[in-house]
Amino acid sequence: MQRYWSEARQLVRLASPILVAQVAQVAMNFVDTVMAGQVSAVDLAAVSVATSFWLPVILLVQGICMALTPIVSQLNGARKRDEIRPAVHQGFWLALIVTPIAMVALYFSPLALQYMDVEPVMAAKTTGYLHAILWGLPAFVMFQVLRNFSEGLSHTMPTMVIGFVGLAVNIPANYIFIHGHFGMPKLGGVGCGVATAIVLWAMLLAMILYVKISRHFTEIRLFSQLASPNGSRIWRLFRLGFPIAMAIFCEVTLFTVVALMLAPFGAETVASHQIALNFSSLVFMLPLSIGVGVTIRVGHSIGEGQPHHARVAARTGLLLGMSVAALTATVTVLLREHIANIYTDDLQVIGLAATLLFFAAVYQISDSVQVVAAAALRGYKDTQAIFYVTIVAYWGLGLPTGMILGLTDWLVPRMGPQGFWIGFIVGLTSAALMLGARLRYIYGRFATPQACTTLSRAQ
């Protein structure tokens, strides 16, 4: 038990800065929403629509970069710190390949607005936002490489510090470009895109400075000499990161698709769904932060050739995640009407949102298990399984269940949004069970120091 308590303290130490950084990110999104809404409803809607295009792109790139965390943590655990610099440099080369593709995709994404019922003014503002923010994409990708390098070394504090640097830059930048101060043009909602691009470059520069001056990174000498691109290592890095990216993409698009399917039920239904989804996303930050710590600890233990320690890290993360989820689920059930009332004073919306928040409470433990189990598998570099489970659980089980219960009378009278939220419960619970089973299998596969050594060498 002493080992588990010690591991729990390590996970909390690693996860806390990540959680605070996520809060800073939410605060930036909140600032964008409020400041764009002060201009006009059209500007607010344009920022919202543009985010639906921007978010999947950055999540895909972020997922690919996440492959660096287990690689760096395993090398660090194996005391092969001299191999960390060239491994990270391959991440930079991969970023140079991925970034232009993502920028082109983002540049042409507004063409989809031609096939949607969008007002010309809002379409123009949405396009302007996307064409402004895409110039921050190279900075975002390079920042993610450095972030995962830092986190792989069990140093999560820079993520938190620089998250607040971004927030500090975001507010005045929005003020200047939205309202046109200090000689800048008055861009309205488009100014949020310009401001965000500036924020991303500021965060990258701050991260570079942090890595250069911090004593935690002195031994690595990350910027001393650029390693030449290695095609095979870049490909292995991509193969490790791409399933992570696709798993994240599939999960995010699932909730987007459900929101679109609920649109015919009316504004009150959509608003209730959005309230429950927004609150559950905030709660999800807790197990997600724990998961980052689990990836680091599992990877480090594998690098050390300590399979037992890796199992302890994974199991501690699961227990910690479930404990937190049990607490948040209880709070959600007891205060669900009060939570809904924070978002709106419409009694009809509050009533339906409170019902959906009850379903959100039901799946919080499953959600916590699946995200922590997936994080542990990333620590073992077992990312293909995460992608396959995501496809089967969310798109093969969760969404069809939601559609049958929510849109048809096949099994029960049509349930509407409640049916889709039961589908979420089915999908997340299925993912938790399958990822948990896969994790048990991985325990047996990498049960010896020799197996761990073989895994850590597979860079």
JSON list of N, CA and C in Angstrom, two decimals, residues 104-148:
[
{"chain": "A", "resi": 104, "resn": "VAL", "atom": "N", "xyz": [-3.02, 23.75, -45.19]},
{"chain": "A", "resi": 104, "resn": "VAL", "atom": "CA", "xyz": [-3.79, 23.71, -46.43]},
{"chain": "A", "resi": 104, "resn": "VAL", "atom": "C", "xyz": [-5.23, 23.26, -46.16]},
{"chain": "A", "resi": 105, "resn": "ALA", "atom": "N", "xyz": [-5.37, 22.21, -45.32]},
{"chain": "A", "resi": 105, "resn": "ALA", "atom": "CA", "xyz": [-6.70, 21.73, -44.98]},
{"chain": "A", "resi": 105, "resn": "ALA", "atom": "C", "xyz": [-7.53, 22.81, -44.30]},
{"chain": "A", "resi": 106, "resn": "LEU", "atom": "N", "xyz": [-6.89, 23.55, -43.39]},
{"chain": "A", "resi": 106, "resn": "LEU", "atom": "CA", "xyz": [-7.60, 24.60, -42.68]},
{"chain": "A", "resi": 106, "resn": "LEU", "atom": "C", "xyz": [-7.95, 25.77, -43.61]},
{"chain": "A", "resi": 107, "resn": "TYR", "atom": "N", "xyz": [-7.04, 26.08, -44.54]},
{"chain": "A", "resi": 107, "resn": "TYR", "atom": "CA", "xyz": [-7.28, 27.19, -45.46]},
{"chain": "A", "resi": 107, "resn": "TYR", "atom": "C", "xyz": [-8.52, 26.94, -46.32]},
{"chain": "A", "resi": 108, "resn": "PHE", "atom": "N", "xyz": [-8.66, 25.71, -46.79]},
{"chain": "A", "resi": 108, "resn": "PHE", "atom": "CA", "xyz": [-9.78, 25.40, -47.70]},
{"chain": "A", "resi": 108, "resn": "PHE", "atom": "C", "xyz": [-11.02, 24.91, -46.97]},
{"chain": "A", "resi": 109, "resn": "SER", "atom": "N", "xyz": [-10.95, 24.73, -45.64]},
{"chain": "A", "resi": 109, "resn": "SER", "atom": "CA", "xyz": [-12.11, 24.23, -44.90]},
{"chain": "A", "resi": 109, "resn": "SER", "atom": "C", "xyz": [-13.35, 25.13, -45.01]},
{"chain": "A", "resi": 110, "resn": "PRO", "atom": "N", "xyz": [-13.20, 26.48, -45.15]},
{"chain": "A", "resi": 110, "resn": "PRO", "atom": "CA", "xyz": [-14.41, 27.30, -45.27]},
{"chain": "A", "resi": 110, "resn": "PRO", "atom": "C", "xyz": [-15.24, 27.01, -46.53]},
{"chain": "A", "resi": 111, "resn": "LEU", "atom": "N", "xyz": [-14.67, 26.28, -47.49]},
{"chain": "A", "resi": 111, "resn": "LEU", "atom": "CA", "xyz": [-15.47, 25.92, -48.67]},
{"chain": "A", "resi": 111, "resn": "LEU", "atom": "C", "xyz": [-16.70, 25.11, -48.29]},
{"chain": "A", "resi": 112, "resn": "ALA", "atom": "N", "xyz": [-16.62, 24.40, -47.15]},
{"chain": "A", "resi": 112, "resn": "ALA", "atom": "CA", "xyz": [-17.77, 23.61, -46.69]},
{"chain": "A", "resi": 112, "resn": "ALA", "atom": "C", "xyz": [-18.96, 24.50, -46.35]},
{"chain": "A", "resi": 113, "resn": "LEU", "atom": "N", "xyz": [-18.70, 25.78, -46.06]},
{"chain": "A", "resi": 113, "resn": "LEU", "atom": "CA", "xyz": [-19.79, 26.69, -45.72]},
{"chain": "A", "resi": 113, "resn": "LEU", "atom": "C", "xyz": [-20.74, 26.91, -46.90]},
{"chain": "A", "resi": 114, "resn": "GLN", "atom": "N", "xyz": [-20.24, 26.67, -48.12]},
{"chain": "A", "resi": 114, "resn": "GLN", "atom": "CA", "xyz": [-21.08, 26.83, -49.30]},
{"chain": "A", "resi": 114, "resn": "GLN", "atom": "C", "xyz": [-22.22, 25.82, -49.32]},
{"chain": "A", "resi": 115, "resn": "TYR", "atom": "N", "xyz": [-22.02, 24.69, -48.63]},
{"chain": "A", "resi": 115, "resn": "TYR", "atom": "CA", "xyz": [-23.04, 23.64, -48.62]},
{"chain": "A", "resi": 115, "resn": "TYR", "atom": "C", "xyz": [-23.86, 23.66, -47.33]},
{"chain": "A", "resi": 116, "resn": "MET", "atom": "N", "xyz": [-23.66, 24.71, -46.55]},
{"chain": "A", "resi": 116, "resn": "MET", "atom": "CA", "xyz": [-24.42, 24.87, -45.30]},
{"chain": "A", "resi": 116, "resn": "MET", "atom": "C", "xyz": [-25.27, 26.13, -45.41]},
{"chain": "A", "resi": 117, "resn": "ASP", "atom": "N", "xyz": [-26.33, 26.14, -44.64]},
{"chain": "A", "resi": 117, "resn": "ASP", "atom": "CA", "xyz": [-27.24, 27.29, -44.65]},
{"chain": "A", "resi": 117, "resn": "ASP", "atom": "C", "xyz": [-26.68, 28.37, -43.74]},
{"chain": "A", "resi": 118, "resn": "VAL", "atom": "N", "xyz": [-25.64, 29.07, -44.23]},
{"chain": "A", "resi": 118, "resn": "VAL", "atom": "CA", "xyz": [-24.94, 30.08, -43.44]},
{"chain": "A", "resi": 118, "resn": "VAL", "atom": "C", "xyz": [-25.08, 31.44, -44.12]},
{"chain": "A", "resi": 119, "resn": "GLU", "atom": "N", "xyz": [-25.42, 32.45, -43.34]},
{"chain": "A", "resi": 119, "resn": "GLU", "atom": "CA", "xyz": [-25.54, 33.80, -43.89]},
{"chain": "A", "resi": 119, "resn": "GLU", "atom": "C", "xyz": [-24.21, 34.25, -44.48]},
{"chain": "A", "resi": 120, "resn": "PRO", "atom": "N", "xyz": [-24.24, 34.99, -45.60]},
{"chain": "A", "resi": 120, "resn": "PRO", "atom": "CA", "xyz": [-22.99, 35.43, -46.24]},
{"chain": "A", "resi": 120, "resn": "PRO", "atom": "C", "xyz": [-22.07, 36.23, -45.30]},
{"chain": "A", "resi": 121, "resn": "VAL", "atom": "N", "xyz": [-22.65, 37.10, -44.46]},
{"chain": "A", "resi": 121, "resn": "VAL", "atom": "CA", "xyz": [-21.82, 37.89, -43.56]},
{"chain": "A", "resi": 121, "resn": "VAL", "atom": "C", "xyz": [-21.10, 36.99, -42.56]},
{"chain": "A", "resi": 122, "resn": "MET", "atom": "N", "xyz": [-21.84, 36.02, -42.00]},
{"chain": "A", "resi": 122, "resn": "MET", "atom": "CA", "xyz": [-21.24, 35.11, -41.03]},
{"chain": "A", "resi": 122, "resn": "MET", "atom": "C", "xyz": [-20.21, 34.21, -41.71]},
{"chain": "A", "resi": 123, "resn": "ALA", "atom": "N", "xyz": [-20.50, 33.78, -42.94]},
{"chain": "A", "resi": 123, "resn": "ALA", "atom": "CA", "xyz": [-19.54, 32.95, -43.68]},
{"chain": "A", "resi": 123, "resn": "ALA", "atom": "C", "xyz": [-18.25, 33.71, -43.91]},
{"chain": "A", "resi": 124, "resn": "ALA", "atom": "N", "xyz": [-18.36, 35.00, -44.23]},
{"chain": "A", "resi": 124, "resn": "ALA", "atom": "CA", "xyz": [-17.16, 35.81, -44.47]},
{"chain": "A", "resi": 124, "resn": "ALA", "atom": "C", "xyz": [-16.35, 35.97, -43.20]},
{"chain": "A", "resi": 125, "resn": "LYS", "atom": "N", "xyz": [-17.01, 36.21, -42.08]},
{"chain": "A", "resi": 125, "resn": "LYS", "atom": "CA", "xyz": [-16.30, 36.35, -40.81]},
{"chain": "A", "resi": 125, "resn": "LYS", "atom": "C", "xyz": [-15.66, 35.03, -40.38]},
{"chain": "A", "resi": 126, "resn": "THR", "atom": "N", "xyz": [-16.36, 33.93, -40.61]},
{"chain": "A", "resi": 126, "resn": "THR", "atom": "CA", "xyz": [-15.81, 32.61, -40.28]},
{"chain": "A", "resi": 126, "resn": "THR", "atom": "C", "xyz": [-14.55, 32.34, -41.09]},
{"chain": "A", "resi": 127, "resn": "THR", "atom": "N", "xyz": [-14.63, 32.64, -42.38]},
{"chain": "A", "resi": 127, "resn": "THR", "atom": "CA", "xyz": [-13.47, 32.44, -43.27]},
{"chain": "A", "resi": 127, "resn": "THR", "atom": "C", "xyz": [-12.30, 33.31, -42.83]},
{"chain": "A", "resi": 128, "resn": "GLY", "atom": "N", "xyz": [-12.59, 34.57, -42.51]},
{"chain": "A", "resi": 128, "resn": "GLY", "atom": "CA", "xyz": [-11.53, 35.47, -42.07]},
{"chain": "A", "resi": 128, "resn": "GLY", "atom": "C", "xyz": [-10.86, 34.98, -40.80]},
{"chain": "A", "resi": 129, "resn": "TYR", "atom": "N", "xyz": [-11.65, 34.46, -39.85]},
{"chain": "A", "resi": 129, "resn": "TYR", "atom": "CA", "xyz": [-11.10, 33.92, -38.61]},
{"chain": "A", "resi": 129, "resn": "TYR", "atom": "C", "xyz": [-10.16, 32.76, -38.90]},
{"chain": "A", "resi": 130, "resn": "LEU", "atom": "N", "xyz": [-10.61, 31.82, -39.74]},
{"chain": "A", "resi": 130, "resn": "LEU", "atom": "CA", "xyz": [-9.80, 30.63, -40.04]},
{"chain": "A", "resi": 130, "resn": "LEU", "atom": "C", "xyz": [-8.52, 31.00, -40.79]},
{"chain": "A", "resi": 131, "resn": "HIS", "atom": "N", "xyz": [-8.62, 31.92, -41.73]},
{"chain": "A", "resi": 131, "resn": "HIS", "atom": "CA", "xyz": [-7.43, 32.33, -42.50]},
{"chain": "A", "resi": 131, "resn": "HIS", "atom": "C", "xyz": [-6.45, 33.13, -41.63]},
{"chain": "A", "resi": 132, "resn": "ALA", "atom": "N", "xyz": [-6.94, 33.71, -40.54]},
{"chain": "A", "resi": 132, "resn": "ALA", "atom": "CA", "xyz": [-6.04, 34.42, -39.63]},
{"chain": "A", "resi": 132, "resn": "ALA", "atom": "C", "xyz": [-5.37, 33.44, -38.67]},
{"chain": "A", "resi": 133, "resn": "ILE", "atom": "N", "xyz": [-6.15, 32.54, -38.11]},
{"chain": "A", "resi": 133, "resn": "ILE", "atom": "CA", "xyz": [-5.62, 31.67, -37.06]},
{"chain": "A", "resi": 133, "resn": "ILE", "atom": "C", "xyz": [-4.67, 30.61, -37.62]},
{"chain": "A", "resi": 134, "resn": "LEU", "atom": "N", "xyz": [-4.82, 30.28, -38.91]},
{"chain": "A", "resi": 134, "resn": "LEU", "atom": "CA", "xyz": [-3.96, 29.21, -39.45]},
{"chain": "A", "resi": 134, "resn": "LEU", "atom": "C", "xyz": [-2.48, 29.59, -39.42]},
{"chain": "A", "resi": 135, "resn": "TRP", "atom": "N", "xyz": [-2.17, 30.90, -39.37]},
{"chain": "A", "resi": 135, "resn": "TRP", "atom": "CA", "xyz": [-0.76, 31.31, -39.30]},
{"chain": "A", "resi": 135, "resn": "TRP", "atom": "C", "xyz": [-0.16, 31.04, -37.92]},
{"chain": "A", "resi": 136, "resn": "GLY", "atom": "N", "xyz": [-1.00, 30.70, -36.96]},
{"chain": "A", "resi": 136, "resn": "GLY", "atom": "CA", "xyz": [-0.49, 30.29, -35.66]},
{"chain": "A", "resi": 136, "resn": "GLY", "atom": "C", "xyz": [-0.28, 28.79, -35.56]},
{"chain": "A", "resi": 137, "resn": "LEU", "atom": "N", "xyz": [-0.72, 28.05, -36.59]},
{"chain": "A", "resi": 137, "resn": "LEU", "atom": "CA", "xyz": [-0.62, 26.59, -36.54]},
{"chain": "A", "resi": 137, "resn": "LEU", "atom": "C", "xyz": [0.82, 26.09, -36.45]},
{"chain": "A", "resi": 138, "resn": "PRO", "atom": "N", "xyz": [1.79, 26.64, -37.21]},
{"chain": "A", "resi": 138, "resn": "PRO", "atom": "CA", "xyz": [3.18, 26.17, -37.04]},
{"chain": "A", "resi": 138, "resn": "PRO", "atom": "C", "xyz": [3.68, 26.32, -35.60]},
{"chain": "A", "resi": 139, "resn": "ALA", "atom": "N", "xyz": [3.33, 27.43, -34.96]},
{"chain": "A", "resi": 139, "resn": "ALA", "atom": "CA", "xyz": [3.75, 27.64, -33.57]},
{"chain": "A", "resi": 139, "resn": "ALA", "atom": "C", "xyz": [3.09, 26.62, -32.66]},
{"chain": "A", "resi": 140, "resn": "PHE", "atom": "N", "xyz": [1.81, 26.34, -32.91]},
{"chain": "A", "resi": 140, "resn": "PHE", "atom": "CA", "xyz": [1.09, 25.36, -32.09]},
{"chain": "A", "resi": 140, "resn": "PHE", "atom": "C", "xyz": [1.75, 23.99, -32.16]},
{"chain": "A", "resi": 141, "resn": "VAL", "atom": "N", "xyz": [2.11, 23.56, -33.37]},
{"chain": "A", "resi": 141, "resn": "VAL", "atom": "CA", "xyz": [2.69, 22.23, -33.54]},
{"chain": "A", "resi": 141, "resn": "VAL", "atom": "C", "xyz": [4.05, 22.14, -32.85]},
{"chain": "A", "resi": 142, "resn": "MET", "atom": "N", "xyz": [4.91, 23.16, -33.06]},
{"chain": "A", "resi": 142, "resn": "MET", "atom": "CA", "xyz": [6.23, 23.16, -32.42]},
{"chain": "A", "resi": 142, "resn": "MET", "atom": "C", "xyz": [6.11, 23.23, -30.90]},
{"chain": "A", "resi": 143, "resn": "PHE", "atom": "N", "xyz": [5.11, 23.97, -30.42]},
{"chain": "A", "resi": 143, "resn": "PHE", "atom": "CA", "xyz": [4.89, 24.03, -28.97]},
{"chain": "A", "resi": 143, "resn": "PHE", "atom": "C", "xyz": [4.51, 22.66, -28.43]},
{"chain": "A", "resi": 144, "resn": "GLN", "atom": "N", "xyz": [3.68, 21.93, -29.17]},
{"chain": "A", "resi": 144, "resn": "GLN", "atom": "CA", "xyz": [3.27, 20.60, -28.72]},
{"chain": "A", "resi": 144, "resn": "GLN", "atom": "C", "xyz": [4.47, 19.65, -28.65]},
{"chain": "A", "resi": 145, "resn": "VAL", "atom": "N", "xyz": [5.40, 19.77, -29.60]},
{"chain": "A", "resi": 145, "resn": "VAL", "atom": "CA", "xyz": [6.61, 18.94, -29.56]},
{"chain": "A", "resi": 145, "resn": "VAL", "atom": "C", "xyz": [7.39, 19.23, -28.28]},
{"chain": "A", "resi": 146, "resn": "LEU", "atom": "N", "xyz": [7.61, 20.50, -27.99]},
{"chain": "A", "resi": 146, "resn": "LEU", "atom": "CA", "xyz": [8.36, 20.88, -26.79]},
{"chain": "A", "resi": 146, "resn": "LEU", "atom": "C", "xyz": [7.59, 20.52, -25.52]},
{"chain": "A", "resi": 147, "resn": "ARG", "atom": "N", "xyz": [6.29, 20.67, -25.56]},
{"chain": "A", "resi": 147, "resn": "ARG", "atom": "CA", "xyz": [5.48, 20.33, -24.38]},
{"chain": "A", "resi": 147, "resn": "ARG", "atom": "C", "xyz": [5.60, 18.84, -24.06]},
{"chain": "A", "resi": 148, "resn": "ASN", "atom": "N", "xyz": [5.49, 17.99, -25.07]},
{"chain": "A", "resi": 148, "resn": "ASN", "atom": "CA", "xyz": [5.56, 16.55, -24.83]},
{"chain": "A", "resi": 148, "resn": "ASN", "atom": "C", "xyz": [6.97, 16.11, -24.45]}
]
